[in-house]
PDB file of C-alpha atoms and ligand atoms in Angstrom:
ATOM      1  CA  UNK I  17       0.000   0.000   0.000  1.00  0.00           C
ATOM      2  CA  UNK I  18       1.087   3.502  -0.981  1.00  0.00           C
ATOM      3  CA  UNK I  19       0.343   6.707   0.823  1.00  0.00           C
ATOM      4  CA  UNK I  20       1.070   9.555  -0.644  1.00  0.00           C
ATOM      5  CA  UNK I  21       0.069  13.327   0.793  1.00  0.00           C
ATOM      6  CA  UNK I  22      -1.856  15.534  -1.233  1.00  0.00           C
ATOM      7  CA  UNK I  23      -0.835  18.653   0.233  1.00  0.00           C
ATOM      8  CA  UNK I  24       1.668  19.765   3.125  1.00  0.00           C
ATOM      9  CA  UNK I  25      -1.096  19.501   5.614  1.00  0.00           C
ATOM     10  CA  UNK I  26      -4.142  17.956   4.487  1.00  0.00           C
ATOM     11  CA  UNK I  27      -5.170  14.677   2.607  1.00  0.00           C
ATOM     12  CA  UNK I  28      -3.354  11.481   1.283  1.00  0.00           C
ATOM     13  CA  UNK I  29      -4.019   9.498  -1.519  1.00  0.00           C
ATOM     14  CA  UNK I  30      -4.135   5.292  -1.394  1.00  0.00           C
ATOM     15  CA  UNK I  31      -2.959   3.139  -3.882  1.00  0.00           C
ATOM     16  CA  UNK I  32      -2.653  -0.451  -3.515  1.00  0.00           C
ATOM     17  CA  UNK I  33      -4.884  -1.009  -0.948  1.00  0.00           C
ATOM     18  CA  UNK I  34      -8.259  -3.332  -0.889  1.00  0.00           C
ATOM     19  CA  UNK I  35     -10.860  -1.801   1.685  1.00  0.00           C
ATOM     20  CA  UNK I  36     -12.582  -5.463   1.659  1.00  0.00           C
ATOM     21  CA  UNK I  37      -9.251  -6.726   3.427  1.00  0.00           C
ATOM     22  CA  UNK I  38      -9.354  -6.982   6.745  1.00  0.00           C
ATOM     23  CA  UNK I  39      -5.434  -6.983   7.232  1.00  0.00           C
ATOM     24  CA  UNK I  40      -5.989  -3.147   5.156  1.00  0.00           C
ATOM     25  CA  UNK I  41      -8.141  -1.858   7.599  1.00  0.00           C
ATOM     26  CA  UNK I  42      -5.616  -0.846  10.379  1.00  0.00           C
ATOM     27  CA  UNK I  43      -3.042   1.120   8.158  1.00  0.00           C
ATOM     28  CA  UNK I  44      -6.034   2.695   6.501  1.00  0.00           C
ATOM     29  CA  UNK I  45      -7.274   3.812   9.879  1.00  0.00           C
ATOM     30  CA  UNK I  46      -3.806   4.942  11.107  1.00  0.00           C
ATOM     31  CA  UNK I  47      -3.256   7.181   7.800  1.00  0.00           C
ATOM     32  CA  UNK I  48      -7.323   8.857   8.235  1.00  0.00           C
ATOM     33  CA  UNK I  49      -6.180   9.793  11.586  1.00  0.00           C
ATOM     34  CA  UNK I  50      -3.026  11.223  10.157  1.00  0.00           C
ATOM     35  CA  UNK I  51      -4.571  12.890   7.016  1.00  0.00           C
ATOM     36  CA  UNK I  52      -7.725  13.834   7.609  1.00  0.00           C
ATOM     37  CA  UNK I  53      -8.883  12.652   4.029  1.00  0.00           C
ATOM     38  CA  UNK I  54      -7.895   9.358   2.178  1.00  0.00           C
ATOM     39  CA  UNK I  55      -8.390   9.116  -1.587  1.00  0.00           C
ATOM     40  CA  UNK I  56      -8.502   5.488  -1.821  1.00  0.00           C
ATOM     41  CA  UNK I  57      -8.283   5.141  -5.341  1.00  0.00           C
ATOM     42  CA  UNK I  58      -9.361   1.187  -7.792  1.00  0.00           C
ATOM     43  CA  UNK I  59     -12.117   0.266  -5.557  1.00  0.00           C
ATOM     44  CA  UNK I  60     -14.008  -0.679  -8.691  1.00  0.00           C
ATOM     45  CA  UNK I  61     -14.800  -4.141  -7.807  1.00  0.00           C
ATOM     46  CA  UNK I  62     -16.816  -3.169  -4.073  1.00  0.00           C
ATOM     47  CA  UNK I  63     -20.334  -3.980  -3.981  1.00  0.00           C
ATOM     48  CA  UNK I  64     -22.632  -1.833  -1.565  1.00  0.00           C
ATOM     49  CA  UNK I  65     -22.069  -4.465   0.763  1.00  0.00           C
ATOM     50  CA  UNK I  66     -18.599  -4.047   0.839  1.00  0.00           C
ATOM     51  CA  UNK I  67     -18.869  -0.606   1.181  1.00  0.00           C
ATOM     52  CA  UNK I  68     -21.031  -1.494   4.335  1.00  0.00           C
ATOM     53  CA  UNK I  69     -18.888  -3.301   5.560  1.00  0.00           C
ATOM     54  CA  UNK I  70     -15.644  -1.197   5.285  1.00  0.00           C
ATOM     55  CA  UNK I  71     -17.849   1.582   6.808  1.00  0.00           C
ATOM     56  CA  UNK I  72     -18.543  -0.633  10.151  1.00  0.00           C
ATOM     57  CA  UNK I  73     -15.255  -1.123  10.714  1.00  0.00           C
ATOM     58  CA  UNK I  74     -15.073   2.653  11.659  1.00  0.00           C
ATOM     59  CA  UNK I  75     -18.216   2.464  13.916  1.00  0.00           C
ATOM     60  CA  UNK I  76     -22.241   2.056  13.742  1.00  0.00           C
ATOM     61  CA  UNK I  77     -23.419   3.840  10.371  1.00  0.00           C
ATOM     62  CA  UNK I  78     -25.339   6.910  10.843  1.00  0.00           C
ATOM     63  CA  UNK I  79     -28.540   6.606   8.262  1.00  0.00           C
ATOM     64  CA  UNK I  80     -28.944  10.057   6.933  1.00  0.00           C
ATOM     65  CA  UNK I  81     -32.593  11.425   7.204  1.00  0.00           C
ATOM     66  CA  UNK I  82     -32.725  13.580   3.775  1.00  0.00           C
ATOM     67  CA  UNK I  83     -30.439  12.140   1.099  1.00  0.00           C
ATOM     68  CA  UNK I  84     -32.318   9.526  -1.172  1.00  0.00           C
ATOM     69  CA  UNK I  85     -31.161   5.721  -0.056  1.00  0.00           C
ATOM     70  CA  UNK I  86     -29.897   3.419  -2.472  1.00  0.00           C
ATOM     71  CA  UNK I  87     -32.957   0.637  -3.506  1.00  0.00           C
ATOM     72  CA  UNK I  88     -32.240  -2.406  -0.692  1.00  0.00           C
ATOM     73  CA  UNK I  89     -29.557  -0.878   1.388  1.00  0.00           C
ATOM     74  CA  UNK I  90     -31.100   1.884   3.570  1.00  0.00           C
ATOM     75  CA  UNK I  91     -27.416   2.765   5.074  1.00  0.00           C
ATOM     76  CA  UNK I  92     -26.176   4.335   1.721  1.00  0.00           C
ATOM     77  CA  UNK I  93     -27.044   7.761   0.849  1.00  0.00           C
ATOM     78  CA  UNK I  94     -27.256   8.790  -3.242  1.00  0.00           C
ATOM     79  CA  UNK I  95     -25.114  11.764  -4.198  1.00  0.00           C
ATOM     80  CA  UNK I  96     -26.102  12.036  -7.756  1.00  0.00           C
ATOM     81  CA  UNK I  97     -26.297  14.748 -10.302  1.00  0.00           C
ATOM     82  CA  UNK I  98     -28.070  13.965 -13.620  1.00  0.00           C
ATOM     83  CA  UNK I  99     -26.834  15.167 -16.837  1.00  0.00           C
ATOM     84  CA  UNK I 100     -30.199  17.938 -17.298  1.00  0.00           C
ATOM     85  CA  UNK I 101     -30.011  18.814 -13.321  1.00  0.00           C
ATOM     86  CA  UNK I 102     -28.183  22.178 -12.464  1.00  0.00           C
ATOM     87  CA  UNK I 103     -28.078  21.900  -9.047  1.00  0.00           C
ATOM     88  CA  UNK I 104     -25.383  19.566  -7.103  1.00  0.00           C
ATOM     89  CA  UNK I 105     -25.500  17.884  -3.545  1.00  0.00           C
ATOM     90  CA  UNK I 106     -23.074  19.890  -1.475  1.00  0.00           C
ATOM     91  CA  UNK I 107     -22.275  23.012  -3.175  1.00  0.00           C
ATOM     92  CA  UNK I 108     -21.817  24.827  -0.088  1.00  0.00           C
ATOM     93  CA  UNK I 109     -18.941  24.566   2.371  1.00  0.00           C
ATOM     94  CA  UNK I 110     -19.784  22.163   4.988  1.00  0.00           C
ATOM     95  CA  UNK I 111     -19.682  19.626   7.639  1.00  0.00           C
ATOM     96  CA  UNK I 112     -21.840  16.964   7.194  1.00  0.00           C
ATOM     97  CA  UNK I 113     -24.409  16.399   9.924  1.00  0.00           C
ATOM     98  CA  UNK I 114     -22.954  19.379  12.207  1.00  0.00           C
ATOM     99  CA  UNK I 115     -26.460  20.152  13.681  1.00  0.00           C
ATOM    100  CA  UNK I 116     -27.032  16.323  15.263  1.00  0.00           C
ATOM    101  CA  UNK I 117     -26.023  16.344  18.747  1.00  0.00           C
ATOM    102  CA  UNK I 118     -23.047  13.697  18.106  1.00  0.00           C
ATOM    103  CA  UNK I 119     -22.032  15.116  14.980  1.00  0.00           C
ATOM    104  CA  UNK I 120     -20.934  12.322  12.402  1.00  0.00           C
ATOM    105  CA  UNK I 121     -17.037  10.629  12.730  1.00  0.00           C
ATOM    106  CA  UNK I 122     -16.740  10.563   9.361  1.00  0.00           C
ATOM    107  CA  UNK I 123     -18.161  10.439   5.544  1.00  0.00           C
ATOM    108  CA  UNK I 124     -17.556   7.580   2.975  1.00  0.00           C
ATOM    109  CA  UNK I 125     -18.343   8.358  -0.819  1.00  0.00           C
ATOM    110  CA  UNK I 126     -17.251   5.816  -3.858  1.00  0.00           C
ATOM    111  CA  UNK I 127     -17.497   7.181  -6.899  1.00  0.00           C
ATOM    112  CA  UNK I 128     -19.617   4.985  -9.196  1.00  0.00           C
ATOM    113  CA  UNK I 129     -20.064   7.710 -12.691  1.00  0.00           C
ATOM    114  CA  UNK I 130     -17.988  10.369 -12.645  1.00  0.00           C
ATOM    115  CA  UNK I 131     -17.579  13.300 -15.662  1.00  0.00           C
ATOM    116  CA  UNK I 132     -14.989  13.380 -18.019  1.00  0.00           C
ATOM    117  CA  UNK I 133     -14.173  16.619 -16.309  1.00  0.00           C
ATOM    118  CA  UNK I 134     -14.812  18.813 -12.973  1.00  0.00           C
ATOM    119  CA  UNK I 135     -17.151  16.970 -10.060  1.00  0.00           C
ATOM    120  CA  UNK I 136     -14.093  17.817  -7.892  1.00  0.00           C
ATOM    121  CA  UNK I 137     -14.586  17.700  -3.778  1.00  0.00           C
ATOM    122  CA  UNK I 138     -12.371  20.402  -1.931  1.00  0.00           C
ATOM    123  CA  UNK I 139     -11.713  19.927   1.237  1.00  0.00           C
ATOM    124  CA  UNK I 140     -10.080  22.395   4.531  1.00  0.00           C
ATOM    125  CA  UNK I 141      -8.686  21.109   7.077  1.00  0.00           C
ATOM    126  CA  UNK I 142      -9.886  23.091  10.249  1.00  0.00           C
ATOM    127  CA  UNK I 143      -7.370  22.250  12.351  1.00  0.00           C
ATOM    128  CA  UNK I 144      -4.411  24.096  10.194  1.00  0.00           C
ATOM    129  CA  UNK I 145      -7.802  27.116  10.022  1.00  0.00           C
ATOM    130  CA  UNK I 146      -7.113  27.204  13.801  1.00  0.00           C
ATOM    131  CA  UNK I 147      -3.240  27.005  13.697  1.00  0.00           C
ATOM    132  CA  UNK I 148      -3.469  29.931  11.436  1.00  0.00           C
ATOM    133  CA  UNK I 149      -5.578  32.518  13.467  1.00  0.00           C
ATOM    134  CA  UNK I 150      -3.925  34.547  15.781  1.00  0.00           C
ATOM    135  CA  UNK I 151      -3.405  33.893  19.295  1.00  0.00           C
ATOM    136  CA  UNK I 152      -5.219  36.364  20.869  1.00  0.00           C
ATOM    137  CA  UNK I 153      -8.095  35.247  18.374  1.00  0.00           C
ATOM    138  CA  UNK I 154      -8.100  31.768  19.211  1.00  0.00           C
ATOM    139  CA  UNK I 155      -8.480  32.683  22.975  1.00  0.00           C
ATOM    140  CA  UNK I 156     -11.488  34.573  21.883  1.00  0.00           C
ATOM    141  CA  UNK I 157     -12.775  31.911  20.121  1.00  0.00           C
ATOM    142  CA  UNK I 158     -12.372  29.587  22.601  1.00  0.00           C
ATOM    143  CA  UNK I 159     -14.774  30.627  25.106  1.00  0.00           C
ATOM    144  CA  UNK I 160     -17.774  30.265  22.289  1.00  0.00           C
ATOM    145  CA  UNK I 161     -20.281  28.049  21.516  1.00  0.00           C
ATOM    146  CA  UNK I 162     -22.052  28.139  18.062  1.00  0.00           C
ATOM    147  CA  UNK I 163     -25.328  26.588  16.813  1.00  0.00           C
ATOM    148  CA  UNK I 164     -26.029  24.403  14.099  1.00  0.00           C
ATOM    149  CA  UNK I 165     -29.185  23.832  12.407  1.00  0.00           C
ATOM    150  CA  UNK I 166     -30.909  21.203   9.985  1.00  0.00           C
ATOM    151  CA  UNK I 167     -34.340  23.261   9.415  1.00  0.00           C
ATOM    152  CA  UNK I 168     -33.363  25.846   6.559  1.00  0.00           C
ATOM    153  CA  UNK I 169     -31.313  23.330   4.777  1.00  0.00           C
ATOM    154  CA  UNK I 170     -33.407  20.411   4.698  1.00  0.00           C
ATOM    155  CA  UNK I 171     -36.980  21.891   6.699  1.00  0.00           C
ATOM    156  CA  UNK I 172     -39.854  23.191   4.588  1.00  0.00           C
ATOM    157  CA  UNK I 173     -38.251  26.854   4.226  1.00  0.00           C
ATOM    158  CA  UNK I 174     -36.066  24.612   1.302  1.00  0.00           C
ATOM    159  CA  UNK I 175     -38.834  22.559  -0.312  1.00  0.00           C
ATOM    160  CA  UNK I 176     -38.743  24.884  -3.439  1.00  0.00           C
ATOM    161  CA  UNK I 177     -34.837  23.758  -4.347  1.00  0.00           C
ATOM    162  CA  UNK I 178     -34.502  21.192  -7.673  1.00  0.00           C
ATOM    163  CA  UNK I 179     -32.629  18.502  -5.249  1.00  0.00           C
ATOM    164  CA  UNK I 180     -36.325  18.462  -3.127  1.00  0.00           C
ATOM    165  CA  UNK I 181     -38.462  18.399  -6.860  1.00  0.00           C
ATOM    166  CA  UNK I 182     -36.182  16.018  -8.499  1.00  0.00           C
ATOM    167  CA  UNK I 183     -36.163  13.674  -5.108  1.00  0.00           C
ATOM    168  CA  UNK I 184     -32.782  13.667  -4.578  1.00  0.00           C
ATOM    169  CA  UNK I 185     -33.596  15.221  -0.268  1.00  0.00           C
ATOM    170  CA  UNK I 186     -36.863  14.086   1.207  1.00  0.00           C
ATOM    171  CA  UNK I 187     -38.456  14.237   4.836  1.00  0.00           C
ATOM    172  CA  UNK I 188     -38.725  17.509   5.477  1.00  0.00           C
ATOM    173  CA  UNK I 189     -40.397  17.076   8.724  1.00  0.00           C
ATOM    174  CA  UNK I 190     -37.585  15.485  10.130  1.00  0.00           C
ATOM    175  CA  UNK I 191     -35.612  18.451  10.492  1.00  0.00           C
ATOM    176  CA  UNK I 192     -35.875  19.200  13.284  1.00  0.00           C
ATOM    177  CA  UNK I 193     -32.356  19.873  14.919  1.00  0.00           C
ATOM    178  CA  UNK I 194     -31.087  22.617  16.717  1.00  0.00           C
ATOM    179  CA  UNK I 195     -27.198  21.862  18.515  1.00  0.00           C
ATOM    180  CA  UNK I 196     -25.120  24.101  20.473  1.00  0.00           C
ATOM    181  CA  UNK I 197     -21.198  22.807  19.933  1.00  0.00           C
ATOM    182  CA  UNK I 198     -18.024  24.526  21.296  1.00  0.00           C
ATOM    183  CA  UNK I 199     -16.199  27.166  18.065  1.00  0.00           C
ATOM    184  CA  UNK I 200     -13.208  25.256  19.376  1.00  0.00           C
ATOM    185  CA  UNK I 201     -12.772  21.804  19.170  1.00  0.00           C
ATOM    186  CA  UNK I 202     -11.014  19.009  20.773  1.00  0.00           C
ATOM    187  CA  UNK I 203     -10.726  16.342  18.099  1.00  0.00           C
ATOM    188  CA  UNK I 204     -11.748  13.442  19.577  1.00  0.00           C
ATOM    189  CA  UNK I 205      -8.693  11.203  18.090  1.00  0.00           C
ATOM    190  CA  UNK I 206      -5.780  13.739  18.238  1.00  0.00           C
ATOM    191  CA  UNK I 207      -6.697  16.703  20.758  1.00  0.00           C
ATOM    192  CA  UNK I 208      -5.989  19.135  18.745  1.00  0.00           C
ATOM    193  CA  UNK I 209      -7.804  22.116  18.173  1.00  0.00           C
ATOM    194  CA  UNK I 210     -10.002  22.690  15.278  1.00  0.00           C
ATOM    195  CA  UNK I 211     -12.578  25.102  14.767  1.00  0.00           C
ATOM    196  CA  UNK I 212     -15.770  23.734  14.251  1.00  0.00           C
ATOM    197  CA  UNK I 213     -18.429  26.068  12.659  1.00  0.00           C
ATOM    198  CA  UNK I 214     -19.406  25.789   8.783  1.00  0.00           C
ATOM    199  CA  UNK I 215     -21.293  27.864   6.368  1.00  0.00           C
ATOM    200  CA  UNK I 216     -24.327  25.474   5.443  1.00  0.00           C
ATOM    201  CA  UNK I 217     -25.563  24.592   8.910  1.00  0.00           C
ATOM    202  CA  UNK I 218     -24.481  27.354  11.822  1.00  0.00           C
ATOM    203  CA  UNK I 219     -26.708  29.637  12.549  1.00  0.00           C
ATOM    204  CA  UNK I 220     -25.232  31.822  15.079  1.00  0.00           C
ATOM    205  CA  UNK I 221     -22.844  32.559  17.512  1.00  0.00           C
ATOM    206  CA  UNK I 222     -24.502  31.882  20.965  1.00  0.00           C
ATOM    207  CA  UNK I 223     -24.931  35.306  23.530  1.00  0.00           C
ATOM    208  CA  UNK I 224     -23.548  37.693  20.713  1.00  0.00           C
ATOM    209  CA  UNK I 225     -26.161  39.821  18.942  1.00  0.00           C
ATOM    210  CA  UNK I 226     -27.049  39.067  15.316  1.00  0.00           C
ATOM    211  CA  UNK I 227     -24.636  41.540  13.424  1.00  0.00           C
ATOM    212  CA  UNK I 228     -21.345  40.365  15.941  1.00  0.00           C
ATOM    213  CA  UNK I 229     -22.102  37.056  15.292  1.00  0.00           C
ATOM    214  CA  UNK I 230     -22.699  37.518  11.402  1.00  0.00           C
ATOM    215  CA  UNK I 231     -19.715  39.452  11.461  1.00  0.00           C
ATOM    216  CA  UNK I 232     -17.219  37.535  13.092  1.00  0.00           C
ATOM    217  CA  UNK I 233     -18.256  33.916  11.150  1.00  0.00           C
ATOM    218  CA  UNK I 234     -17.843  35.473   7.743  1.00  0.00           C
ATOM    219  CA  UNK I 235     -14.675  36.788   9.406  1.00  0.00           C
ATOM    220  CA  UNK I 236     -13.445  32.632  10.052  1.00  0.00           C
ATOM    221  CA  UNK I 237     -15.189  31.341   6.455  1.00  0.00           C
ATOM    222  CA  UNK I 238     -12.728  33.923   4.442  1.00  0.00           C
ATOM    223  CA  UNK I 239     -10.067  32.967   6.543  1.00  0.00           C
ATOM    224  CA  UNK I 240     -10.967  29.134   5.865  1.00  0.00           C
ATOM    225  CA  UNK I 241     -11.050  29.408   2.571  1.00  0.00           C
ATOM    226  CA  UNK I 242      -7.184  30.360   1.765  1.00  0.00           C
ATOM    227  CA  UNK I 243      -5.820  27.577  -0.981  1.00  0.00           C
ATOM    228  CA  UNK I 244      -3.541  26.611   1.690  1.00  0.00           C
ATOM    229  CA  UNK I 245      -5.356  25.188   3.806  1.00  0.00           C
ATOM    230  CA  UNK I 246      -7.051  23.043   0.973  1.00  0.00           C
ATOM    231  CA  UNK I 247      -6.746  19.645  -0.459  1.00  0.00           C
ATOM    232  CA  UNK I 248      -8.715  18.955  -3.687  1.00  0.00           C
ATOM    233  CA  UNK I 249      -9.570  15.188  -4.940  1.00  0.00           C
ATOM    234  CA  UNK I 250      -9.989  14.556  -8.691  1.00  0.00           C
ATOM    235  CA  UNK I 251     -11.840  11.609  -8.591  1.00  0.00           C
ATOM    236  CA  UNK I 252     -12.200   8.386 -10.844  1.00  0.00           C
ATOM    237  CA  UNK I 253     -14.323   6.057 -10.915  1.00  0.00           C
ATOM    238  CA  UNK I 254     -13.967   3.225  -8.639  1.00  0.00           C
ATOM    239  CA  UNK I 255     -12.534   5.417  -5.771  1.00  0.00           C
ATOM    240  CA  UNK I 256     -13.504   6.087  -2.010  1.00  0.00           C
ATOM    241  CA  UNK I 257     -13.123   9.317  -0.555  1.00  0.00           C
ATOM    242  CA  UNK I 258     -13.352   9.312   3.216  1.00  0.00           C
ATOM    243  CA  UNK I 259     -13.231  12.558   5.308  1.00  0.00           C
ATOM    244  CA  UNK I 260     -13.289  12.986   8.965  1.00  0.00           C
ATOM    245  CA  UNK I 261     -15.971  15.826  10.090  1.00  0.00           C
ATOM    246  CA  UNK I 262     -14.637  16.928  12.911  1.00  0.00           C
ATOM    247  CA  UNK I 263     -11.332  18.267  11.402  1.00  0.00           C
ATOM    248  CA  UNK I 264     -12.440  18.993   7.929  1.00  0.00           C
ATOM    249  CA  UNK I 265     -14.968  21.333   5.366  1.00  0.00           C
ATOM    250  CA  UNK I 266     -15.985  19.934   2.076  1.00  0.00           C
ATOM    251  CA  UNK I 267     -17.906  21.444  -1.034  1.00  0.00           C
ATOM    252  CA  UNK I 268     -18.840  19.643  -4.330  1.00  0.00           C
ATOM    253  CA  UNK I 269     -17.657  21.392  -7.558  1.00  0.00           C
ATOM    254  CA  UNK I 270     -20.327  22.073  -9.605  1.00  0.00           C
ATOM    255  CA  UNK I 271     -19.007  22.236 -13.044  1.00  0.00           C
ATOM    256  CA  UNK I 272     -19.810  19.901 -15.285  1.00  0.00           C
ATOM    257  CA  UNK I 273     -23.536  20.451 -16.507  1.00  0.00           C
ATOM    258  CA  UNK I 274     -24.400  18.275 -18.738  1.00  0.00           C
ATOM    259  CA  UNK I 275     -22.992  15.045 -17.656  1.00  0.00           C
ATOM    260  CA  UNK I 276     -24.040  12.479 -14.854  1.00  0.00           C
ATOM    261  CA  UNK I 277     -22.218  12.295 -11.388  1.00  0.00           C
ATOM    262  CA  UNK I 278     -23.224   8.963  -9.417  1.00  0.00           C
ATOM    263  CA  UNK I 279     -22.022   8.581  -5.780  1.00  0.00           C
ATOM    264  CA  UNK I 280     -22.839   6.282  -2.950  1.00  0.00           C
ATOM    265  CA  UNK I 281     -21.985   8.117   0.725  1.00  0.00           C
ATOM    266  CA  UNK I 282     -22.201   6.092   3.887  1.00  0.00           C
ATOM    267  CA  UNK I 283     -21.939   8.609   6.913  1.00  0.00           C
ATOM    268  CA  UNK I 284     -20.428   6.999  10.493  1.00  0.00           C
ATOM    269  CA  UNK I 285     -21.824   7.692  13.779  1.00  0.00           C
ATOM    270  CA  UNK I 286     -19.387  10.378  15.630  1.00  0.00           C
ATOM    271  CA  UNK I 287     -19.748  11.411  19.460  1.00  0.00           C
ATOM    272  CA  UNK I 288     -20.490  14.692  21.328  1.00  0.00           C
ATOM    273  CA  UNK I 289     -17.721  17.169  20.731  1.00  0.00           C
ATOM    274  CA  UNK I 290     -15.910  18.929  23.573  1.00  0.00           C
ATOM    275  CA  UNK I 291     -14.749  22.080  23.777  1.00  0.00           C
ATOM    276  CA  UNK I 292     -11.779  23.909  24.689  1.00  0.00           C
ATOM    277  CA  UNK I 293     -11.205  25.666  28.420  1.00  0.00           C
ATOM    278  CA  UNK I 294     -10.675  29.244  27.923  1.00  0.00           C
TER     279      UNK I 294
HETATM  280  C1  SIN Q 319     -21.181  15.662   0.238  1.00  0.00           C
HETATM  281  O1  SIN Q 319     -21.339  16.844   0.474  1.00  0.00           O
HETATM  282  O2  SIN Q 319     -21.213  14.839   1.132  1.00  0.00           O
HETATM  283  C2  SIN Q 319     -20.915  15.210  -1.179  1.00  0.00           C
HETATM  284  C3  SIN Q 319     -19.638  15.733  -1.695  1.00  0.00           C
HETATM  285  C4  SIN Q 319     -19.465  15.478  -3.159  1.00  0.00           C
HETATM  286  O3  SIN Q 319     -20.420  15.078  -3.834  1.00  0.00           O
HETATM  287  O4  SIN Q 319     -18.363  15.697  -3.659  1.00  0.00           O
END
């Protein structure tokens, strides 16, 4: 097995590895804790089941509410952009299931159609975001709490977006969430600090009034957003992507109308996050 960094801080990519191996499993699992994001790539032969399976080795899946499920397997979400759809899964900056109460460990998405171009996923790694801040910043920071919400993303406020008409998000009544988590993590494998507020599901800052708040996340998104603190993955088919959500943002690149993107995405249960003493 090959690991090979994608960046100087963020993201590997896997080559010679077989994720329905068992003997795999443990060097795979040291080099997510290490990287944040493995591109595992000629997984072409792994059935949903597989997947499944790979996924449980991580910990009990987490069956998202919204995303479509694949026919018969009720674990996998479908991440899928057809060729006459515009809009993409995941456009925005984000951490997936931020606004559950034990936000998710991790994300697992194998690529099953990709374009012949673009359908990139960028990634950030918030724990170089929180390296890069200042100190007297990061002390501010630390004393906050922020929270997260599933209602105007996937609640009725969003029913009017082509993922809802086409099918691809459902069950609007189940958003229901509303999650206070610490701006400053402590990642549950590493202990280090990572900052832990996103653009798609935090709402507000808690105890600061609207326009402080407003102010001072836009503040952290541009400062996420520098290229380097980025990884990008260029996928082909037959790859898995995984991404741990406590110490990264992704976004889908939505650039190649026109042609069909097919992805499965298993999501693993996570724990409550704790916070940083200020
Ligand atoms: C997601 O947001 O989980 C999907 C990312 C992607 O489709 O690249």
């Amino acid at each position: 097995m090959q690991i090979t960094p994608l960046t100087g801080g963020l993201g590997a990519e896997v080559q010679g590895a077989d994720i329905r191996q068992e003997a795999d499993f443990a060097p795979l699992f040291e080099a997510f804790k290490t990287h944040s994001v493995l591109v595992i790539r000629g997984q072409a032969e792994v059935t949903p089941e597989d997947h499944i399976a790979f996924a449980r080795r991580f910990g009990p899946i987490n069956v998202n509410r919204f995303f479509k499920p694949v026919d018969g397997h009720p674990e996998i979400a479908t991440v899928l952009k057809e060729k006459d759809q515009r809009a993409a899964v995941g456009e925005g900056w984000h951490t997936d299931h931020s606004y559950d109460e034990a936000p998710a460990m991790g994300s697992l998405l194998r690529a099953i159609e990709v374009p012949p171009y673009g359908g990139d996923t960028l990634f950030v790694s918030m724990s170089q975001a929180y390296d890069s801040l200042s100190p007297k910043m990061q002390k501010i920071l630390e004393g906050l709490s922020a929270w997260h919400s599933s209602r105007h993303v996937f609640g009725m406020a969003a029913q009017d977006s082509e993922a809802v008409r086409s099918g691809r998000l459902s069950n609007a009544e189940a958003a229901t969430q509303d999650v206070l988590h610490p701006v400053v993590i402590k990642h549950p494998f590493s202990g280090r600090k990572s900052l832990f507020v996103n653009p798609v599901f935090t709402t507000r800052i808690d105890g600061l009034s609207a326009a402080e708040s407003e102010a001072l996340l836009q503040m952290l998104y541009q400062h996420c957003q520098q290229p380097e603190l980025q990884a990008r993955v260029r996928w082909q088919a037959g790859d898995i992507t995984l991404w741990d959500n406590r110490a990264t943002w992704h976004k889908a690149i939505n650039d190649y109308h026109g042609f069909r993107r097919y992805m499965h995405r298993i999501t693993v249960e996570g724990c409550p996050l704790e916070g940083v003493s200020a």
